[in-house]
mmCIF file of N, CA and C in Angstrom:
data_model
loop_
_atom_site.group_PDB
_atom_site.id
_atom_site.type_symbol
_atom_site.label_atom_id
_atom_site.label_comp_id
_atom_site.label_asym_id
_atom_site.label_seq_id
_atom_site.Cartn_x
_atom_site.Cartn_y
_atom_site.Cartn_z
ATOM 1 N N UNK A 1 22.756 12.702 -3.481
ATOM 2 C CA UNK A 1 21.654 13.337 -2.783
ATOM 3 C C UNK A 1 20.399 12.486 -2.947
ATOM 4 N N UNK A 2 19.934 12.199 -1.937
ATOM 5 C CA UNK A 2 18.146 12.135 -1.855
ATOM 6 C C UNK A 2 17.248 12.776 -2.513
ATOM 7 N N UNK A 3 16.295 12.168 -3.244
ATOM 8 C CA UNK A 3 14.872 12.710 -4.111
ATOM 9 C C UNK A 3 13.920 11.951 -3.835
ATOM 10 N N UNK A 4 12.696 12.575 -3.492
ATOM 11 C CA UNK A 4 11.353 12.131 -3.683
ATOM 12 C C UNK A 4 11.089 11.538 -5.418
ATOM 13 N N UNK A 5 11.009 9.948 -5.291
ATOM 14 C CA UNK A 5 10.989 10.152 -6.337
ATOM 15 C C UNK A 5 9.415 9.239 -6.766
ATOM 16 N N UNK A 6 8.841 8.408 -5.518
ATOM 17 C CA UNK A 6 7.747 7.902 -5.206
ATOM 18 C C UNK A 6 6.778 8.446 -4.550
ATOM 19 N N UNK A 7 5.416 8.467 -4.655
ATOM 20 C CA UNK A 7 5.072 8.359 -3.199
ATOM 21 C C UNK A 7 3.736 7.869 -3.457
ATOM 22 N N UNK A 8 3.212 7.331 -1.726
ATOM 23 C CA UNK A 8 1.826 6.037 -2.094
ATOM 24 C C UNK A 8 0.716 7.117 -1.535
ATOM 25 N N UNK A 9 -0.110 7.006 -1.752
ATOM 26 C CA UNK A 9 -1.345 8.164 -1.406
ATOM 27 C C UNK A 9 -2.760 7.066 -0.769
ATOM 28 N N UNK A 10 -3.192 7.481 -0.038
ATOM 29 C CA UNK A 10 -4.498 6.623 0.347
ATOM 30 C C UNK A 10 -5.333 7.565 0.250
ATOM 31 N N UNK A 11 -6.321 7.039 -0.647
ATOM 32 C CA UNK A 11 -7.709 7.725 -1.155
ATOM 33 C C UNK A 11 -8.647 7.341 -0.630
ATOM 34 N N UNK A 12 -10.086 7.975 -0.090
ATOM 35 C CA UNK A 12 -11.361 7.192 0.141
ATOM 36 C C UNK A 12 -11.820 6.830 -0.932
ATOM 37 N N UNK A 13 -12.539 5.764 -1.509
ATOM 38 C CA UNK A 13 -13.060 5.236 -2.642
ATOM 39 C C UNK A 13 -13.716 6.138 -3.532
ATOM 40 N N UNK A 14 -14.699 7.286 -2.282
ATOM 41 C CA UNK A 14 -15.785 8.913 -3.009
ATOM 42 C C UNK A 14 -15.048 9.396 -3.548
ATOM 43 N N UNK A 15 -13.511 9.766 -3.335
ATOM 44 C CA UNK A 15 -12.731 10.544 -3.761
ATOM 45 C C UNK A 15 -11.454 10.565 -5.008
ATOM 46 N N UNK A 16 -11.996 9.013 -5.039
ATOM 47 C CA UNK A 16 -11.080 8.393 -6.171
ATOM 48 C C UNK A 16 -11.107 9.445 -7.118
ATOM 49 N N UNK A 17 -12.434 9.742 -8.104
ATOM 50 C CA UNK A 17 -12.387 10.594 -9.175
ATOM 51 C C UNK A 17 -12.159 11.437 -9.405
ATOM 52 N N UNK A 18 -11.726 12.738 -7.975
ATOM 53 C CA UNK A 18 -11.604 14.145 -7.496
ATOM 54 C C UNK A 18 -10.046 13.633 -7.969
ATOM 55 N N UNK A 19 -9.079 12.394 -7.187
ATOM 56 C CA UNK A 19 -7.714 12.833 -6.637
ATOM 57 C C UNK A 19 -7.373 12.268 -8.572
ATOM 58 N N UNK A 20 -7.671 11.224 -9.105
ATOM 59 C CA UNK A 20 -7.608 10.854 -10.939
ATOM 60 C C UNK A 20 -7.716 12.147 -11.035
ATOM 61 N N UNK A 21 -8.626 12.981 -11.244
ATOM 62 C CA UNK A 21 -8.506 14.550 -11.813
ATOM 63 C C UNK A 21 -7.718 15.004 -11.839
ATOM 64 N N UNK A 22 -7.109 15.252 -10.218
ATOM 65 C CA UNK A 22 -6.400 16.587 -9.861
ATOM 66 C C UNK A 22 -4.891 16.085 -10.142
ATOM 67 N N UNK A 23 -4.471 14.795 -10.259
ATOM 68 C CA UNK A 23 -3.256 14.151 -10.885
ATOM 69 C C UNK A 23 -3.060 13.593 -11.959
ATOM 70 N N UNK A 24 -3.964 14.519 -12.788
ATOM 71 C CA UNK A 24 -4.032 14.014 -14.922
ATOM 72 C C UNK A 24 -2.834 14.041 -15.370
ATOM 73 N N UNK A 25 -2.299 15.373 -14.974
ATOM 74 C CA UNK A 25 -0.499 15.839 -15.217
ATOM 75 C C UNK A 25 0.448 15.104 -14.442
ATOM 76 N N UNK A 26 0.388 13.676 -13.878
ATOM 77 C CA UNK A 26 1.617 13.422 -13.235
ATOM 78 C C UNK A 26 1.536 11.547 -13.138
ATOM 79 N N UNK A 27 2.110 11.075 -13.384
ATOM 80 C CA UNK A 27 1.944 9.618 -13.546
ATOM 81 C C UNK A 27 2.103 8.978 -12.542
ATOM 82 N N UNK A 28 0.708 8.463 -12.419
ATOM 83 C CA UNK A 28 0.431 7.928 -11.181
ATOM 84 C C UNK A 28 -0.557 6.438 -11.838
ATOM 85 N N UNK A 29 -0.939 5.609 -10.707
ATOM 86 C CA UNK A 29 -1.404 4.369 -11.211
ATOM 87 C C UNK A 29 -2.414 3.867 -9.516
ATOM 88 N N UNK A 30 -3.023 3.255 -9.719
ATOM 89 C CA UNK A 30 -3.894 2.422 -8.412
ATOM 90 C C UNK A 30 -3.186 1.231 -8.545
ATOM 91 N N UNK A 31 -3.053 0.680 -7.352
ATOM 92 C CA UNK A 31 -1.613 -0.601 -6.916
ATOM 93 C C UNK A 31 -2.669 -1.152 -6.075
ATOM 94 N N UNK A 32 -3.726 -1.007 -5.380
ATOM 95 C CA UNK A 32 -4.797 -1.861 -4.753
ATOM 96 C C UNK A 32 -5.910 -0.834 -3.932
ATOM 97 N N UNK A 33 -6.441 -1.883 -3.223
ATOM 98 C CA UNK A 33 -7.800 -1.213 -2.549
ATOM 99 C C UNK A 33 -7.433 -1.845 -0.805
ATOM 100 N N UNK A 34 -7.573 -1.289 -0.281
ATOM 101 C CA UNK A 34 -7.588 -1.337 1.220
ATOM 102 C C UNK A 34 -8.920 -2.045 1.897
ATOM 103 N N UNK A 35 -8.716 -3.022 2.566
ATOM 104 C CA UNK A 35 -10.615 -4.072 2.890
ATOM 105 C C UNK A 35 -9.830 -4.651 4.361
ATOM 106 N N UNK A 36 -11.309 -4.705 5.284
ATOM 107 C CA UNK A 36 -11.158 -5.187 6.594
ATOM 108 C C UNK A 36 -10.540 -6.871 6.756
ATOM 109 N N UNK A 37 -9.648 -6.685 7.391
ATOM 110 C CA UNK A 37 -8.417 -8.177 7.247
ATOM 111 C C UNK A 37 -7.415 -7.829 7.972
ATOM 112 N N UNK A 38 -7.451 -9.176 8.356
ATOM 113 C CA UNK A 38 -5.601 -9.549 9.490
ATOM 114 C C UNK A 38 -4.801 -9.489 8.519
ATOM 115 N N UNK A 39 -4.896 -9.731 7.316
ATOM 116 C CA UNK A 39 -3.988 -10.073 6.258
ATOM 117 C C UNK A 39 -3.610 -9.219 5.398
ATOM 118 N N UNK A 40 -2.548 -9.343 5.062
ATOM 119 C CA UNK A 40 -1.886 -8.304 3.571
ATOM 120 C C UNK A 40 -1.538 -9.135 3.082
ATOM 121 N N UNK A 41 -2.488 -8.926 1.524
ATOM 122 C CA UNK A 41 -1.980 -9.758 0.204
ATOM 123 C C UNK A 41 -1.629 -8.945 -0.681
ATOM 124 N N UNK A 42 -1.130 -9.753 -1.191
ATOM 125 C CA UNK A 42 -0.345 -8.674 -2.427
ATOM 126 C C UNK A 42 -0.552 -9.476 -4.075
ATOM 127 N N UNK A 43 -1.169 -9.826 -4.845
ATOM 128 C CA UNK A 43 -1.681 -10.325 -5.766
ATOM 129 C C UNK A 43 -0.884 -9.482 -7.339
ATOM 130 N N UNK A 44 -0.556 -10.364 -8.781
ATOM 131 C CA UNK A 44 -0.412 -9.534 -9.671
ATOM 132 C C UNK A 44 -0.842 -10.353 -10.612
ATOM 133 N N UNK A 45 -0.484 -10.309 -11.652
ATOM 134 C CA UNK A 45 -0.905 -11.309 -13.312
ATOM 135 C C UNK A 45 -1.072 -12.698 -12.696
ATOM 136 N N UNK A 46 0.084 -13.140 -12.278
ATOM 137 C CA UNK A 46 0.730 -13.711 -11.972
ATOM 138 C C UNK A 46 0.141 -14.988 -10.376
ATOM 139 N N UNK A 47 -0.213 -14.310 -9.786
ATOM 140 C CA UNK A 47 -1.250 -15.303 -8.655
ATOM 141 C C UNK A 47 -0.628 -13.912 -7.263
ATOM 142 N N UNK A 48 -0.836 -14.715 -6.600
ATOM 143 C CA UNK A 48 -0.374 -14.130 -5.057
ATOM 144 C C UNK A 48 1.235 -14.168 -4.363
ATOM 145 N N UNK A 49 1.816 -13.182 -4.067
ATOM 146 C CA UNK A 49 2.997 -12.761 -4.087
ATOM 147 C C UNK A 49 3.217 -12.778 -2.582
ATOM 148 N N UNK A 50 2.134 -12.668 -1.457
ATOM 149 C CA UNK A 50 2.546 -12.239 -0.038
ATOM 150 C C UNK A 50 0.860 -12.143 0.502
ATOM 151 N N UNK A 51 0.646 -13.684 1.180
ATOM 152 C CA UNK A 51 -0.426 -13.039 2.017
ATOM 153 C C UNK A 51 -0.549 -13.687 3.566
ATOM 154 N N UNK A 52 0.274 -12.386 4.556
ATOM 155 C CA UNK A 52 0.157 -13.040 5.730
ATOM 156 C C UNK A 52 -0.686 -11.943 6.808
ATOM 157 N N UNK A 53 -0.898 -12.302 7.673
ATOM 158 C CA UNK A 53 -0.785 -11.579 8.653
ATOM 159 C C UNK A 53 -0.262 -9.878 9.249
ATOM 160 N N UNK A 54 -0.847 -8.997 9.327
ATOM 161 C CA UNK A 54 -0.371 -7.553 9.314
ATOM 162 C C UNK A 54 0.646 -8.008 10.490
ATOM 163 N N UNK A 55 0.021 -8.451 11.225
ATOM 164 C CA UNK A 55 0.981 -8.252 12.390
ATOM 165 C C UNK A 55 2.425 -9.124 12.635
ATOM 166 N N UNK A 56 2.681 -9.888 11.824
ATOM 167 C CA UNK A 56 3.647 -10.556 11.345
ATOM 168 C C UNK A 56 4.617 -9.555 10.280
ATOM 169 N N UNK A 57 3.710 -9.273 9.617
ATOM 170 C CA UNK A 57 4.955 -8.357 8.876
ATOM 171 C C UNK A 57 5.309 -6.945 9.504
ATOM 172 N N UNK A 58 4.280 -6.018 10.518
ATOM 173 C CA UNK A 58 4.904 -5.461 11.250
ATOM 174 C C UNK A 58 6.063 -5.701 12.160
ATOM 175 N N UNK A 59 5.981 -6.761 12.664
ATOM 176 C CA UNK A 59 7.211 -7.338 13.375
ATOM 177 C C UNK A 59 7.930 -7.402 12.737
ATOM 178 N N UNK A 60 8.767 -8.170 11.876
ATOM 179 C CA UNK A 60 9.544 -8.064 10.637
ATOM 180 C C UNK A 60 10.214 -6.758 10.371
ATOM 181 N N UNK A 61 8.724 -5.947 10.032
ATOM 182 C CA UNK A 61 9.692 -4.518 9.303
ATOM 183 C C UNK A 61 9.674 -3.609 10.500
ATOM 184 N N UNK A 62 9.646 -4.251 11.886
ATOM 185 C CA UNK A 62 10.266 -2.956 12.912
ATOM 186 C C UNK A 62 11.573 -3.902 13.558
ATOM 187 N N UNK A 63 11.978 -5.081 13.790
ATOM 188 C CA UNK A 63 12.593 -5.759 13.916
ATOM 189 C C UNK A 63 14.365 -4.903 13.378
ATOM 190 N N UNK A 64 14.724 -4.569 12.801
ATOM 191 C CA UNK A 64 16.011 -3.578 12.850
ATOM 192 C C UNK A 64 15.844 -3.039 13.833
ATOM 193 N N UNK A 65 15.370 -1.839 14.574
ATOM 194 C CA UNK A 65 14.744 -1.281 15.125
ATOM 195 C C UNK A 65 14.867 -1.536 16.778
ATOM 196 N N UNK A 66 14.532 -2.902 16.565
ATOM 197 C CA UNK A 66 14.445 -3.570 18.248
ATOM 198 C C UNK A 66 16.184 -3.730 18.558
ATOM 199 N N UNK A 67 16.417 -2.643 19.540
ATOM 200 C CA UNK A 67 17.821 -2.570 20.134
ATOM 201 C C UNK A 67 17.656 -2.271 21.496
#
């Protein structure tokens, strides 16, 4: 069977400290910040992992899809 066992949440920045509150009881973490760009990077310790183009990787991840 299937479980929710993730899920990604988009916060406005004002609201950061309301949604940290209201999810004290459940383990959760911030994975990045959202900023005006063609690009999705993806950065860790480590240097940069993925930074191209949105619209390149939309193609990509609808590409199954195209039948």
């Amino acid at each position: 069977a299937e479980s929710n066992s993730r899920l990604l949440c988009e916060v406005a920045i004002e609201k950061t400290t309301e949604f940290e509150r209201s999810m004290a009881n459940v383990a959760c973490v911030l994975i990045g910040h959202v900023v005006e760009s063609e690009r999705v990077a993806i950065r860790d310790q480590q240097g940069v992992k993925i930074d191209l183009p949105w619209q390149q990787l939309k193609q990509v991840w609808q590409s199954p899809l195209a039948f």
